[in-house]
PDB file of C-alpha atoms and ligand atoms in Angstrom:
ATOM      1  CA  MET A   1      51.134  71.922  95.179  1.00 94.00           C
ATOM      2  CA  ARG A   2      53.322  73.658  92.748  1.00 97.00           C
ATOM      3  CA  VAL A   3      56.423  75.398  94.705  1.00 98.00           C
ATOM      4  CA  ALA A   4      59.262  77.416  93.928  1.00 98.00           C
ATOM      5  CA  ILE A   5      62.382  76.795  96.260  1.00 98.00           C
ATOM      6  CA  PHE A   6      64.716  79.900  96.815  1.00 98.00           C
ATOM      7  CA  SER A   7      67.914  79.249  97.875  1.00 98.00           C
ATOM      8  CA  SER A   8      71.269  81.590  98.379  1.00 97.00           C
ATOM      9  CA  GLY A   9      73.782  78.659  99.202  1.00 95.00           C
ATOM     10  CA  THR A  10      74.253  75.184  99.901  1.00 98.00           C
ATOM     11  CA  GLY A  11      70.979  73.957  99.736  1.00 98.00           C
ATOM     12  CA  THR A  12      70.852  71.042 102.213  1.00 98.00           C
ATOM     13  CA  ASN A  13      66.977  72.077 103.231  1.00 98.00           C
ATOM     14  CA  PHE A  14      66.297  72.068  99.047  1.00 98.00           C
ATOM     15  CA  GLU A  15      67.718  68.594  99.290  1.00 98.00           C
ATOM     16  CA  ALA A  16      65.783  67.395 102.229  1.00 98.00           C
ATOM     17  CA  ILE A  17      62.620  68.739 100.789  1.00 98.00           C
ATOM     18  CA  ALA A  18      63.441  67.319  97.030  1.00 98.00           C
ATOM     19  CA  ASP A  19      64.108  63.873  98.176  1.00 98.00           C
ATOM     20  CA  ASN A  20      61.337  63.368 100.921  1.00 98.00           C
ATOM     21  CA  LYS A  21      59.280  60.374  99.196  1.00 97.00           C
ATOM     22  CA  ASP A  22      56.187  61.175 101.256  1.00 97.00           C
ATOM     23  CA  LEU A  23      56.062  64.635  99.767  1.00 97.00           C
ATOM     24  CA  LYS A  24      56.310  63.735  96.482  1.00 96.00           C
ATOM     25  CA  LYS A  25      53.756  61.140  96.925  1.00 96.00           C
ATOM     26  CA  ALA A  26      51.265  63.796  98.755  1.00 95.00           C
ATOM     27  CA  GLY A  27      51.677  65.638  95.754  1.00 95.00           C
ATOM     28  CA  LEU A  28      54.807  68.401  96.225  1.00 97.00           C
ATOM     29  CA  VAL A  29      56.094  69.312  92.803  1.00 98.00           C
ATOM     30  CA  ILE A  30      59.132  71.358  93.013  1.00 98.00           C
ATOM     31  CA  SER A  31      58.346  73.615  89.828  1.00 98.00           C
ATOM     32  CA  CYS A  32      61.956  75.506  90.026  1.00 98.00           C
ATOM     33  CA  VAL A  33      64.541  76.613  91.958  1.00 98.00           C
ATOM     34  CA  ILE A  34      65.433  80.146  92.433  1.00 98.00           C
ATOM     35  CA  THR A  35      68.647  81.453  93.186  1.00 98.00           C
ATOM     36  CA  ASP A  36      70.071  85.330  93.423  1.00 97.00           C
ATOM     37  CA  ASN A  37      73.415  83.652  93.755  1.00 97.00           C
ATOM     38  CA  PRO A  38      75.341  82.780  90.658  1.00 97.00           C
ATOM     39  CA  LEU A  39      77.835  80.547  92.765  1.00 97.00           C
ATOM     40  CA  ALA A  40      75.232  79.046  94.703  1.00 98.00           C
ATOM     41  CA  LYS A  41      76.075  74.989  95.366  1.00 98.00           C
ATOM     42  CA  VAL A  42      72.186  74.877  95.318  1.00 98.00           C
ATOM     43  CA  ILE A  43      72.171  75.132  91.448  1.00 98.00           C
ATOM     44  CA  GLU A  44      74.068  71.688  90.951  1.00 98.00           C
ATOM     45  CA  LYS A  45      71.882  70.089  93.269  1.00 98.00           C
ATOM     46  CA  SER A  46      68.624  71.399  91.696  1.00 98.00           C
ATOM     47  CA  LYS A  47      69.962  70.559  87.976  1.00 98.00           C
ATOM     48  CA  ALA A  48      71.099  66.941  89.337  1.00 98.00           C
ATOM     49  CA  ARG A  49      67.496  66.392  90.003  1.00 98.00           C
ATOM     50  CA  GLY A  50      66.106  67.782  86.873  1.00 98.00           C
ATOM     51  CA  ILE A  51      64.491  70.624  88.333  1.00 98.00           C
ATOM     52  CA  GLU A  52      64.464  73.754  86.291  1.00 98.00           C
ATOM     53  CA  THR A  53      67.156  75.853  87.956  1.00 98.00           C
ATOM     54  CA  ILE A  54      66.949  79.790  87.364  1.00 98.00           C
ATOM     55  CA  VAL A  55      69.515  82.237  88.234  1.00 98.00           C
ATOM     56  CA  ILE A  56      68.324  85.950  88.736  1.00 98.00           C
ATOM     57  CA  ASP A  57      71.318  87.836  89.931  1.00 95.00           C
ATOM     58  CA  LYS A  58      70.344  90.926  91.924  1.00 92.00           C
ATOM     59  CA  SER A  59      73.000  92.960  91.273  1.00 92.00           C
ATOM     60  CA  GLU A  60      71.770  93.312  87.642  1.00 95.00           C
ATOM     61  CA  TYR A  61      68.488  94.892  88.623  1.00 96.00           C
ATOM     62  CA  LYS A  62      68.491  98.599  89.764  1.00 96.00           C
ATOM     63  CA  THR A  63      65.736  97.876  92.286  1.00 97.00           C
ATOM     64  CA  LYS A  64      64.019  95.010  94.208  1.00 97.00           C
ATOM     65  CA  LYS A  65      60.715  95.812  92.682  1.00 97.00           C
ATOM     66  CA  GLU A  66      62.393  95.030  89.074  1.00 98.00           C
ATOM     67  CA  TYR A  67      64.173  91.973  90.434  1.00 98.00           C
ATOM     68  CA  GLU A  68      61.077  90.452  91.940  1.00 98.00           C
ATOM     69  CA  GLU A  69      58.867  91.172  88.720  1.00 98.00           C
ATOM     70  CA  THR A  70      61.309  89.318  86.891  1.00 98.00           C
ATOM     71  CA  ILE A  71      61.127  86.211  89.457  1.00 98.00           C
ATOM     72  CA  TYR A  72      57.379  86.925  89.239  1.00 98.00           C
ATOM     73  CA  GLU A  73      57.430  86.426  85.805  1.00 98.00           C
ATOM     74  CA  TYR A  74      58.759  82.746  86.067  1.00 98.00           C
ATOM     75  CA  LEU A  75      56.746  81.846  88.918  1.00 98.00           C
ATOM     76  CA  LYS A  76      53.694  82.834  86.956  1.00 98.00           C
ATOM     77  CA  GLN A  77      54.727  80.717  83.865  1.00 98.00           C
ATOM     78  CA  LEU A  78      55.258  77.879  86.164  1.00 98.00           C
ATOM     79  CA  ASN A  79      52.099  78.419  88.083  1.00 98.00           C
ATOM     80  CA  VAL A  80      53.643  78.528  91.101  1.00 98.00           C
ATOM     81  CA  GLU A  81      51.456  78.366  94.284  1.00 97.00           C
ATOM     82  CA  TYR A  82      53.715  78.660  97.090  1.00 98.00           C
ATOM     83  CA  ILE A  83      57.360  79.859  97.625  1.00 98.00           C
ATOM     84  CA  ILE A  84      59.590  78.200  99.908  1.00 98.00           C
ATOM     85  CA  LEU A  85      62.536  80.313 101.075  1.00 98.00           C
ATOM     86  CA  ALA A  86      65.381  77.658 102.234  1.00 98.00           C
ATOM     87  CA  GLY A  87      68.270  79.539 102.886  1.00 97.00           C
ATOM     88  CA  TYR A  88      67.234  82.569 100.879  1.00 97.00           C
ATOM     89  CA  MET A  89      69.288  85.178 102.449  1.00 95.00           C
ATOM     90  CA  ARG A  90      67.164  88.417 101.327  1.00 96.00           C
ATOM     91  CA  ILE A  91      64.240  90.271 102.729  1.00 95.00           C
ATOM     92  CA  VAL A  92      61.141  89.485 100.328  1.00 97.00           C
ATOM     93  CA  GLY A  93      59.372  92.792  99.112  1.00 97.00           C
ATOM     94  CA  ASP A  94      56.164  93.951  98.446  1.00 97.00           C
ATOM     95  CA  THR A  95      55.796  92.782  95.035  1.00 98.00           C
ATOM     96  CA  LEU A  96      56.334  89.127  95.847  1.00 98.00           C
ATOM     97  CA  LEU A  97      54.715  89.545  99.312  1.00 98.00           C
ATOM     98  CA  ASN A  98      51.512  91.014  97.407  1.00 98.00           C
ATOM     99  CA  LYS A  99      51.323  88.368  95.190  1.00 98.00           C
ATOM    100  CA  TYR A 100      51.867  85.329  97.238  1.00 98.00           C
ATOM    101  CA  PRO A 101      49.758  86.643 100.757  1.00 96.00           C
ATOM    102  CA  GLN A 102      50.290  84.112 103.231  1.00 94.00           C
ATOM    103  CA  ARG A 103      51.759  82.039 100.630  1.00 97.00           C
ATOM    104  CA  ILE A 104      55.786  82.056 101.380  1.00 98.00           C
ATOM    105  CA  ILE A 105      56.766  80.225 104.074  1.00 98.00           C
ATOM    106  CA  ASN A 106      60.454  80.318 105.552  1.00 98.00           C
ATOM    107  CA  ILE A 107      62.722  78.236 107.572  1.00 98.00           C
ATOM    108  CA  HIS A 108      64.880  80.019 110.288  1.00 98.00           C
ATOM    109  CA  PRO A 109      67.943  78.545 112.573  1.00 98.00           C
ATOM    110  CA  ALA A 110      66.534  79.556 115.867  1.00 98.00           C
ATOM    111  CA  MET A 111      63.355  79.488 117.922  1.00 98.00           C
ATOM    112  CA  LEU A 112      61.877  82.759 116.722  1.00 98.00           C
ATOM    113  CA  PRO A 113      60.987  85.406 118.303  1.00 98.00           C
ATOM    114  CA  SER A 114      64.503  85.038 119.571  1.00 98.00           C
ATOM    115  CA  PHE A 115      67.607  85.804 117.446  1.00 98.00           C
ATOM    116  CA  PRO A 116      66.230  86.798 113.822  1.00 98.00           C
ATOM    117  CA  GLY A 117      68.191  87.823 111.200  1.00 96.00           C
ATOM    118  CA  ALA A 118      71.381  86.322 108.895  1.00 96.00           C
ATOM    119  CA  HIS A 119      72.904  84.833 111.686  1.00 97.00           C
ATOM    120  CA  GLY A 120      70.643  82.811 114.366  1.00 98.00           C
ATOM    121  CA  ILE A 121      72.790  80.102 115.114  1.00 98.00           C
ATOM    122  CA  ARG A 122      75.786  82.080 116.164  1.00 98.00           C
ATOM    123  CA  ASP A 123      73.903  84.391 117.852  1.00 98.00           C
ATOM    124  CA  ALA A 124      71.982  81.848 119.793  1.00 98.00           C
ATOM    125  CA  PHE A 125      75.370  80.266 120.549  1.00 98.00           C
ATOM    126  CA  ASP A 126      77.320  83.698 121.605  1.00 98.00           C
ATOM    127  CA  ALA A 127      74.100  84.680 123.813  1.00 98.00           C
ATOM    128  CA  LYS A 128      74.938  81.433 125.872  1.00 97.00           C
ATOM    129  CA  VAL A 129      71.354  80.434 125.955  1.00 98.00           C
ATOM    130  CA  LYS A 130      70.695  76.719 127.152  1.00 98.00           C
ATOM    131  CA  GLN A 131      68.171  76.375 124.136  1.00 98.00           C
ATOM    132  CA  THR A 132      67.949  77.701 120.789  1.00 98.00           C
ATOM    133  CA  GLY A 133      65.628  75.753 118.053  1.00 98.00           C
ATOM    134  CA  VAL A 134      64.490  76.030 114.454  1.00 98.00           C
ATOM    135  CA  THR A 135      61.092  77.652 113.038  1.00 98.00           C
ATOM    136  CA  VAL A 136      59.067  77.587 110.010  1.00 98.00           C
ATOM    137  CA  HIS A 137      56.698  80.360 109.438  1.00 98.00           C
ATOM    138  CA  PHE A 138      54.783  82.311 107.157  1.00 98.00           C
ATOM    139  CA  ILE A 139      56.657  85.568 106.199  1.00 98.00           C
ATOM    140  CA  ASP A 140      55.510  88.829 106.347  1.00 96.00           C
ATOM    141  CA  SER A 141      57.380  92.182 105.536  1.00 95.00           C
ATOM    142  CA  GLY A 142      59.553  92.062 108.662  1.00 95.00           C
ATOM    143  CA  ILE A 143      62.901  90.265 109.564  1.00 95.00           C
ATOM    144  CA  ASP A 144      61.707  86.606 110.508  1.00 96.00           C
ATOM    145  CA  THR A 145      58.740  87.675 111.613  1.00 95.00           C
ATOM    146  CA  GLY A 146      55.103  86.619 110.831  1.00 96.00           C
ATOM    147  CA  PRO A 147      52.608  83.803 111.950  1.00 98.00           C
ATOM    148  CA  ILE A 148      55.046  80.814 113.283  1.00 98.00           C
ATOM    149  CA  ILE A 149      53.981  77.400 111.811  1.00 98.00           C
ATOM    150  CA  ASP A 150      55.616  74.767 113.774  1.00 98.00           C
ATOM    151  CA  GLN A 151      59.009  75.119 115.966  1.00 98.00           C
ATOM    152  CA  VAL A 152      61.189  72.699 117.458  1.00 98.00           C
ATOM    153  CA  ALA A 153      63.765  73.313 120.203  1.00 98.00           C
ATOM    154  CA  VAL A 154      67.390  72.277 120.271  1.00 98.00           C
ATOM    155  CA  PRO A 155      69.760  71.966 123.128  1.00 98.00           C
ATOM    156  CA  ILE A 156      73.051  73.705 123.658  1.00 98.00           C
ATOM    157  CA  LEU A 157      75.304  71.835 125.501  1.00 97.00           C
ATOM    158  CA  PRO A 158      77.943  73.222 127.712  1.00 96.00           C
ATOM    159  CA  THR A 159      80.492  71.294 125.296  1.00 97.00           C
ATOM    160  CA  ASP A 160      79.043  72.107 122.147  1.00 98.00           C
ATOM    161  CA  THR A 161      81.596  73.980 119.470  1.00 98.00           C
ATOM    162  CA  ILE A 162      79.665  76.463 116.908  1.00 98.00           C
ATOM    163  CA  GLU A 163      79.921  73.267 114.534  1.00 98.00           C
ATOM    164  CA  ASP A 164      78.446  70.780 116.842  1.00 98.00           C
ATOM    165  CA  LEU A 165      75.251  73.103 117.277  1.00 98.00           C
ATOM    166  CA  GLU A 166      74.962  73.879 113.516  1.00 98.00           C
ATOM    167  CA  GLU A 167      75.121  70.241 112.941  1.00 98.00           C
ATOM    168  CA  ARG A 168      72.119  69.704 115.449  1.00 98.00           C
ATOM    169  CA  ILE A 169      70.196  72.694 114.036  1.00 98.00           C
ATOM    170  CA  HIS A 170      70.549  71.478 110.518  1.00 98.00           C
ATOM    171  CA  ILE A 171      69.466  68.137 111.379  1.00 98.00           C
ATOM    172  CA  GLN A 172      66.366  69.347 112.896  1.00 98.00           C
ATOM    173  CA  GLU A 173      65.514  71.419 109.931  1.00 98.00           C
ATOM    174  CA  HIS A 174      65.783  68.580 107.435  1.00 98.00           C
ATOM    175  CA  LEU A 175      63.008  66.982 109.588  1.00 98.00           C
ATOM    176  CA  LEU A 176      61.066  70.099 110.222  1.00 98.00           C
ATOM    177  CA  TYR A 177      60.512  71.514 107.065  1.00 98.00           C
ATOM    178  CA  PRO A 178      59.108  68.410 104.865  1.00 98.00           C
ATOM    179  CA  HIS A 179      56.864  67.542 107.939  1.00 98.00           C
ATOM    180  CA  VAL A 180      55.425  71.053 107.948  1.00 98.00           C
ATOM    181  CA  LEU A 181      55.192  71.104 103.993  1.00 98.00           C
ATOM    182  CA  ASN A 182      53.359  67.590 104.394  1.00 97.00           C
ATOM    183  CA  GLN A 183      50.919  68.888 106.978  1.00 96.00           C
ATOM    184  CA  LEU A 184      50.121  71.781 104.753  1.00 95.00           C
ATOM    185  CA  ILE A 185      49.125  69.729 101.926  1.00 94.00           C
ATOM    186  CA  ASN A 186      47.284  67.387 104.113  1.00 91.00           C
ATOM    187  CA  LYS A 187      45.269  70.638 105.405  1.00 90.00           C
ATOM    188  CA  MET A 188      44.930  71.855 101.866  1.00 86.00           C
ATOM    189  CA  ARG A 189      43.213  68.860 100.474  1.00 83.00           C
ATOM    190  CA  SER A 190      41.082  68.284 103.748  1.00 86.00           C
ATOM    191  CA  ASN A 191      39.809  72.065 103.185  1.00 84.00           C
ATOM    192  CA  ASN A 192      39.007  71.253  99.525  1.00 73.00           C
ATOM    193  CA  LEU A 193      36.880  67.957 100.611  1.00 57.00           C
TER     194      LEU A 193
HETATM  195  C1  GAR B   1      69.432  77.289 106.986  1.00 72.13           C
HETATM  196  O1  GAR B   1      70.200  77.104 108.463  1.00 72.13           O
HETATM  197  C2  GAR B   1      68.500  77.848 107.643  1.00 72.13           C
HETATM  198  O2  GAR B   1      67.785  77.998 108.365  1.00 72.13           O
HETATM  199  C3  GAR B   1      69.428  79.442 107.041  1.00 72.13           C
HETATM  200  O3  GAR B   1      70.203  79.325 106.013  1.00 72.13           O
HETATM  201  C4  GAR B   1      70.617  77.911 105.883  1.00 72.13           C
HETATM  202  C5  GAR B   1      70.517  77.936 104.699  1.00 72.13           C
HETATM  203  O4  GAR B   1      71.150  76.218 104.881  1.00 72.13           O
HETATM  204  N1  GAR B   1      68.339  80.621 106.888  1.00 72.13           N
HETATM  205  C6  GAR B   1      68.351  81.902 107.694  1.00 72.13           C
HETATM  206  O5  GAR B   1      69.218  82.250 108.155  1.00 72.13           O
HETATM  207  C7  GAR B   1      67.395  82.512 107.251  1.00 72.13           C
HETATM  208  N2  GAR B   1      67.285  83.769 108.101  1.00 72.13           N
HETATM  209  P1  GAR B   1      71.050  75.374 103.278  1.00 72.13           P
HETATM  210  O6  GAR B   1      71.113  76.371 102.168  1.00 72.13           O
HETATM  211  O7  GAR B   1      71.597  74.217 103.320  1.00 72.13           O
HETATM  212  O8  GAR B   1      69.512  74.887 103.262  1.00 72.13           O
END
């Protein structure tokens, strides 16, 4: 399965996927990493692993359509089958959604449908709920909507600082995302048999 990983920032989920030996064995190929942020830390992490790293600065495009058409040209050239959003902090538009129906996967740091949006961890923490989580889902045109593939609960302890919670969420993300991708590859394989 040939994938592109989209990331706008630190890239720890990218690392968890790229360094997962089971995924490599199962046939996951990271064709490229695409970032909209020229300063993203993921750039050096991706290059260090010898992966084609493409920076497409949204501010250089007049419309989301033109921006996504540029992205699509790369994806087409590289025969990308699935898009893996890993900390990509933009709403994916119709251009990519139409080219990759049910083939764009996202990870969100909360138990969707609770706490969608750019601040899933902080919003759950501020709401003082006892439990939040991590969700992997296919995307649609909404914000963190779309069919849920898998979720894991993460408790919020009374003594937690926001940093404690962030750390606990990230640990679960780095386990869940590779696990879900592995399942997906296995499912695709058994459907082909
Ligand atoms: C992750 O926690 C991911 O769930 C979140 O951004 C972080 C990226 O971290 N994504 C969203 O909030 C999307 N709505 P990373 O760059 O270290 O993988």
